Each structure stands twice: as structure tokens, then as C-alpha cells.
Amino acid sequence: MRLRLTPREDSYYDLFADSANNLVTASRLLVEIISDGSDREALAEKMRACEHAGDERTHAIMNRLNESFITPFDREDIYRLASNLDDVMDAMEAASDLIVLYQLDHLPKDVVRQVEVLERAAELTAEAMPRLRSMKNLNEYWIEVNRLENQGDQVYRRLLAKLFSGEYDALTVMKMKEVVDALEEAADAFEHVANTVESIAVKES
């Protein structure tokens, strides 16, 4: 295995930024997928393309990590941040796929609020990634993402209450719960990204 002896690997920052921008695209696809009258199968195909693109960026980061001798911050943190970003993408793609596979034409209104949380978290994450170079002006990012995740938790609990209210038949409850669980996993994963960024910033300060 060849080890690079360059002072610092700036390409990591670009790869993290690309990965976060891909999450913005995916979150906006989710907005479209849950909209009435959308071509969900076509949108789900675009989401799968996003997921593949995300995997490619994650693999690129891991390969760079294996080849680099000196890294911009701890190797463990680079691995964790790449994995967290990948977890967000996987959860959003899973939700998209389940909506299409289960043919869920009418979703509870609070699902829209779940997706709004994800879209905002994606935008904040994409704005934060370039700031890893300087490690400055990041605290507002992780504070806001944590606030959004708490908001998402409240929405998730309301959705569970609605699903188990008796309004839906048992099979529909099972299908919808898988979707809202996947969306909740995505919100949790965004928080994990923010917590990792906070940990990196504290170590580098």
C-alpha cells in the first residue's frame, strides 16, 4: 500500500462537501415524492442514483484514508463523519423506496413536517462542511441541527399516536410505520453528523 506524505489532504473537505450537497438533492427529492400526484417511481429512481453517488463519495473518502499518511484531522473522525453522512442517505433512500413499494398514496400530513426537518438539516449540513477547513462558525450549525432533531422527535411521536389511533387498518399501520421510522432514522443520522462535527471542532480548537 502506498502512503502519501503530503502535508495535509485537502481533498477530504471537497468530498465531505460533495456528500452533503448530495443529501440536499436527496431531501428535495423526498419533498417531491411525498407530494400528491408526483411520479413517485421516477423520483425513487433518481433517489437511488443519489444513493449510489453517495456510496461512491463514501468509498472515495475511505480509499483516500487508506492511502494517506497525514490527514486534516483524526482518522477515526474522518471515518465516522463519512459513515454518518452515508447513514443519512441510506435512511432517506429507504423511506423513498418503501413509499413506492407499498404504494402509499395518502400519507399523514405530519410526514410533510418530517421531510421539512430533513430538508433543513441537509441545507445546514451542506453549509457547514466547507467550514471544516477553518473550524470556525460551526457551533450554530450543530445547535440548530440538534434543535431540528428534537422537533423531528415530536413530529414522530405525533405520527405514531395517529397511526395507532384506530384510523388505519393494521396492514396500513405497519407500512406507514416503516416509512416514518426510516425518516426518523435520517433525522437521527443528521444529528450524529452534527455531533461528530462538534467533536472534531473541539479537538481541533
GROMACS .gro file of C-alpha atoms in nm:
model
  205
    1MET     CA    1   0.000   0.000   0.000
    2ARG     CA    2   0.138   0.341  -0.098
    3LEU     CA    3   0.128   0.609   0.169
    4ARG     CA    4   0.115   0.972   0.067
    5LEU     CA    5   0.342   1.203   0.257
    6THR     CA    6   0.171   1.527   0.156
    7PRO     CA    7   0.135   1.775   0.444
    8ARG     CA    8  -0.244   1.765   0.457
    9GLU     CA    9  -0.511   1.612   0.235
   10ASP     CA   10  -0.739   1.898   0.135
   11SER     CA   11  -0.946   1.672  -0.092
   12TYR     CA   12  -1.129   1.537   0.214
   13TYR     CA   13  -1.305   1.871   0.252
   14ASP     CA   14  -1.427   1.861  -0.106
   15LEU     CA   15  -1.550   1.503  -0.069
   16PHE     CA   16  -1.741   1.585   0.251
   17ALA     CA   17  -1.894   1.891   0.082
   18ASP     CA   18  -1.997   1.682  -0.220
   19SER     CA   19  -2.153   1.421   0.007
   20ALA     CA   20  -2.351   1.686   0.198
   21ASN     CA   21  -2.469   1.854  -0.123
   22ASN     CA   22  -2.591   1.515  -0.241
   23LEU     CA   23  -2.804   1.496   0.075
   24VAL     CA   24  -2.965   1.829  -0.016
   25THR     CA   25  -3.061   1.684  -0.354
   26ALA     CA   26  -3.198   1.371  -0.187
   27SER     CA   27  -3.403   1.567   0.068
   28ARG     CA   28  -3.561   1.773  -0.211
   29LEU     CA   29  -3.646   1.453  -0.397
   30LEU     CA   30  -3.823   1.336  -0.081
   31VAL     CA   31  -4.027   1.658  -0.080
   32GLU     CA   32  -4.140   1.575  -0.434
   33ILE     CA   33  -4.203   1.207  -0.359
   34ILE     CA   34  -4.448   1.281  -0.079
   35SER     CA   35  -4.632   1.540  -0.288
   36ASP     CA   36  -4.971   1.442  -0.428
   37GLY     CA   37  -4.970   1.349  -0.795
   38SER     CA   38  -4.594   1.308  -0.826
   39ASP     CA   39  -4.435   1.040  -1.044
   40ARG     CA   40  -4.304   0.850  -0.747
   41GLU     CA   41  -4.138   0.567  -0.937
   42ALA     CA   42  -3.934   0.811  -1.148
   43LEU     CA   43  -3.840   1.012  -0.840
   44ALA     CA   44  -3.746   0.697  -0.648
   45GLU     CA   45  -3.515   0.606  -0.936
   46LYS     CA   46  -3.347   0.947  -0.902
   47MET     CA   47  -3.317   0.883  -0.529
   48ARG     CA   48  -3.143   0.552  -0.597
   49ALA     CA   49  -2.899   0.739  -0.823
   50CYS     CA   50  -2.833   0.977  -0.533
   51GLU     CA   51  -2.771   0.683  -0.303
   52HIS     CA   52  -2.521   0.534  -0.550
   53ALA     CA   53  -2.348   0.872  -0.581
   54GLY     CA   54  -2.330   0.892  -0.203
   55ASP     CA   55  -2.175   0.547  -0.185
   56GLU     CA   56  -1.913   0.649  -0.440
   57ARG     CA   57  -1.817   0.952  -0.233
   58THR     CA   58  -1.801   0.742   0.085
   59HIS     CA   59  -1.577   0.487  -0.087
   60ALA     CA   60  -1.358   0.769  -0.219
   61ILE     CA   61  -1.313   0.903   0.135
   62MET     CA   62  -1.230   0.556   0.271
   63ASN     CA   63  -0.982   0.491  -0.011
   64ARG     CA   64  -0.817   0.827   0.050
   65LEU     CA   65  -0.798   0.745   0.419
   66ASN     CA   66  -0.617   0.417   0.343
   67GLU     CA   67  -0.370   0.593   0.113
   68SER     CA   68  -0.295   0.900   0.326
   69PHE     CA   69  -0.025   0.920   0.589
   70ILE     CA   70  -0.125   1.261   0.725
   71THR     CA   71  -0.491   1.367   0.749
   72PRO     CA   72  -0.653   1.705   0.826
   73PHE     CA   73  -0.799   1.566   1.149
   74ASP     CA   74  -0.821   1.232   1.331
   75ARG     CA   75  -0.859   0.932   1.103
   76GLU     CA   76  -1.129   0.791   1.331
   77ASP     CA   77  -1.330   1.115   1.298
   78ILE     CA   78  -1.295   1.114   0.919
   79TYR     CA   79  -1.427   0.759   0.912
   80ARG     CA   80  -1.711   0.843   1.149
   81LEU     CA   81  -1.817   1.156   0.961
   82ALA     CA   82  -1.819   0.973   0.627
   83SER     CA   83  -2.021   0.687   0.778
   84ASN     CA   84  -2.271   0.926   0.939
   85LEU     CA   85  -2.330   1.109   0.611
   86ASP     CA   86  -2.378   0.774   0.438
   87ASP     CA   87  -2.629   0.668   0.706
   88VAL     CA   88  -2.843   0.976   0.632
   89MET     CA   89  -2.851   0.891   0.262
   90ASP     CA   90  -2.936   0.526   0.325
   91ALA     CA   91  -3.228   0.617   0.552
   92MET     CA   92  -3.374   0.869   0.307
   93GLU     CA   93  -3.343   0.626   0.019
   94ALA     CA   94  -3.510   0.354   0.227
   95ALA     CA   95  -3.807   0.583   0.303
   96SER     CA   96  -3.841   0.672  -0.065
   97ASP     CA   97  -3.829   0.309  -0.172
   98LEU     CA   98  -4.085   0.199   0.088
   99ILE     CA   99  -4.335   0.467  -0.017
  100VAL     CA  100  -4.319   0.336  -0.374
  101LEU     CA  101  -4.311  -0.035  -0.291
  102TYR     CA  102  -4.604  -0.008  -0.050
  103GLN     CA  103  -4.797   0.221  -0.288
  104LEU     CA  104  -4.878   0.465  -0.010
  105ASP     CA  105  -5.083   0.721  -0.199
  106HIS     CA  106  -5.202   0.914   0.106
  107LEU     CA  107  -4.954   0.983   0.383
  108PRO     CA  108  -5.036   1.159   0.711
  109LYS     CA  109  -4.977   1.535   0.700
  110ASP     CA  110  -4.705   1.517   0.964
  111VAL     CA  111  -4.487   1.321   0.721
  112VAL     CA  112  -4.450   1.651   0.536
  113ARG     CA  113  -4.317   1.806   0.856
  114GLN     CA  114  -4.073   1.516   0.899
  115VAL     CA  115  -3.938   1.576   0.549
  116GLU     CA  116  -3.918   1.953   0.609
  117VAL     CA  117  -3.693   1.882   0.907
  118LEU     CA  118  -3.470   1.665   0.688
  119GLU     CA  119  -3.453   1.924   0.411
  120ARG     CA  120  -3.347   2.198   0.654
  121ALA     CA  121  -3.094   1.971   0.825
  122ALA     CA  122  -2.948   1.883   0.484
  123GLU     CA  123  -2.913   2.250   0.391
  124LEU     CA  124  -2.742   2.332   0.721
  125THR     CA  125  -2.507   2.036   0.683
  126ALA     CA  126  -2.411   2.139   0.330
  127GLU     CA  127  -2.341   2.493   0.453
  128ALA     CA  128  -2.127   2.360   0.740
  129MET     CA  129  -1.900   2.118   0.554
  130PRO     CA  130  -1.684   2.386   0.382
  131ARG     CA  131  -1.625   2.546   0.724
  132LEU     CA  132  -1.439   2.232   0.838
  133ARG     CA  133  -1.132   2.385   0.669
  134SER     CA  134  -1.116   2.666   0.924
  135MET     CA  135  -1.317   2.503   1.206
  136LYS     CA  136  -1.486   2.840   1.255
  137ASN     CA  137  -1.854   2.939   1.284
  138LEU     CA  138  -1.973   2.581   1.333
  139ASN     CA  139  -2.139   2.595   1.675
  140GLU     CA  140  -2.463   2.743   1.542
  141TYR     CA  141  -2.479   2.454   1.295
  142TRP     CA  142  -2.477   2.173   1.548
  143ILE     CA  143  -2.703   2.361   1.788
  144GLU     CA  144  -2.965   2.411   1.515
  145VAL     CA  145  -2.942   2.053   1.389
  146ASN     CA  146  -2.994   1.926   1.743
  147ARG     CA  147  -3.296   2.155   1.776
  148LEU     CA  148  -3.433   2.022   1.448
  149GLU     CA  149  -3.383   1.665   1.562
  150ASN     CA  150  -3.580   1.738   1.880
  151GLN     CA  151  -3.854   1.889   1.664
  152GLY     CA  152  -3.844   1.578   1.447
  153ASP     CA  153  -3.884   1.359   1.755
  154GLN     CA  154  -4.202   1.544   1.849
  155VAL     CA  155  -4.342   1.503   1.498
  156TYR     CA  156  -4.250   1.134   1.502
  157ARG     CA  157  -4.435   1.077   1.829
  158ARG     CA  158  -4.745   1.253   1.693
  159LEU     CA  159  -4.730   1.031   1.386
  160LEU     CA  160  -4.711   0.717   1.598
  161ALA     CA  161  -5.012   0.835   1.800
  162LYS     CA  162  -5.206   0.893   1.478
  163LEU     CA  163  -5.107   0.557   1.329
  164PHE     CA  164  -5.221   0.371   1.639
  165SER     CA  165  -5.540   0.576   1.684
  166GLY     CA  166  -5.755   0.323   1.500
  167GLU     CA  167  -5.792   0.542   1.193
  168TYR     CA  168  -5.595   0.297   0.976
  169ASP     CA  169  -5.616  -0.077   0.926
  170ALA     CA  170  -5.338  -0.289   1.072
  171LEU     CA  171  -5.157  -0.352   0.743
  172THR     CA  172  -5.150   0.017   0.653
  173VAL     CA  173  -5.019   0.098   1.000
  174MET     CA  174  -4.732  -0.146   0.950
  175LYS     CA  175  -4.643   0.002   0.610
  176MET     CA  176  -4.662   0.365   0.720
  177LYS     CA  177  -4.467   0.297   1.038
  178GLU     CA  178  -4.175   0.163   0.835
  179VAL     CA  179  -4.170   0.487   0.636
  180VAL     CA  180  -4.187   0.720   0.936
  181ASP     CA  181  -3.925   0.507   1.115
  182ALA     CA  182  -3.688   0.549   0.819
  183LEU     CA  183  -3.746   0.926   0.816
  184GLU     CA  184  -3.679   0.937   1.191
  185GLU     CA  185  -3.357   0.741   1.135
  186ALA     CA  186  -3.249   1.003   0.881
  187ALA     CA  187  -3.311   1.283   1.133
  188ASP     CA  188  -3.112   1.093   1.397
  189ALA     CA  189  -2.830   1.041   1.148
  190PHE     CA  190  -2.818   1.415   1.074
  191GLU     CA  191  -2.776   1.472   1.447
  192HIS     CA  192  -2.492   1.218   1.452
  193VAL     CA  193  -2.322   1.413   1.172
  194ALA     CA  194  -2.356   1.735   1.373
  195ASN     CA  195  -2.228   1.568   1.691
  196THR     CA  196  -1.926   1.436   1.500
  197VAL     CA  197  -1.852   1.782   1.361
  198GLU     CA  198  -1.876   1.923   1.714
  199SER     CA  199  -1.633   1.657   1.842
  200ILE     CA  200  -1.388   1.737   1.561
  201ALA     CA  201  -1.410   2.113   1.624
  202VAL     CA  202  -1.350   2.069   1.997
  203LYS     CA  203  -1.043   1.853   1.934
  204GLU     CA  204  -0.902   2.097   1.678
  205SER     CA  205  -0.965   2.409   1.887
   0.00000   0.00000   0.00000
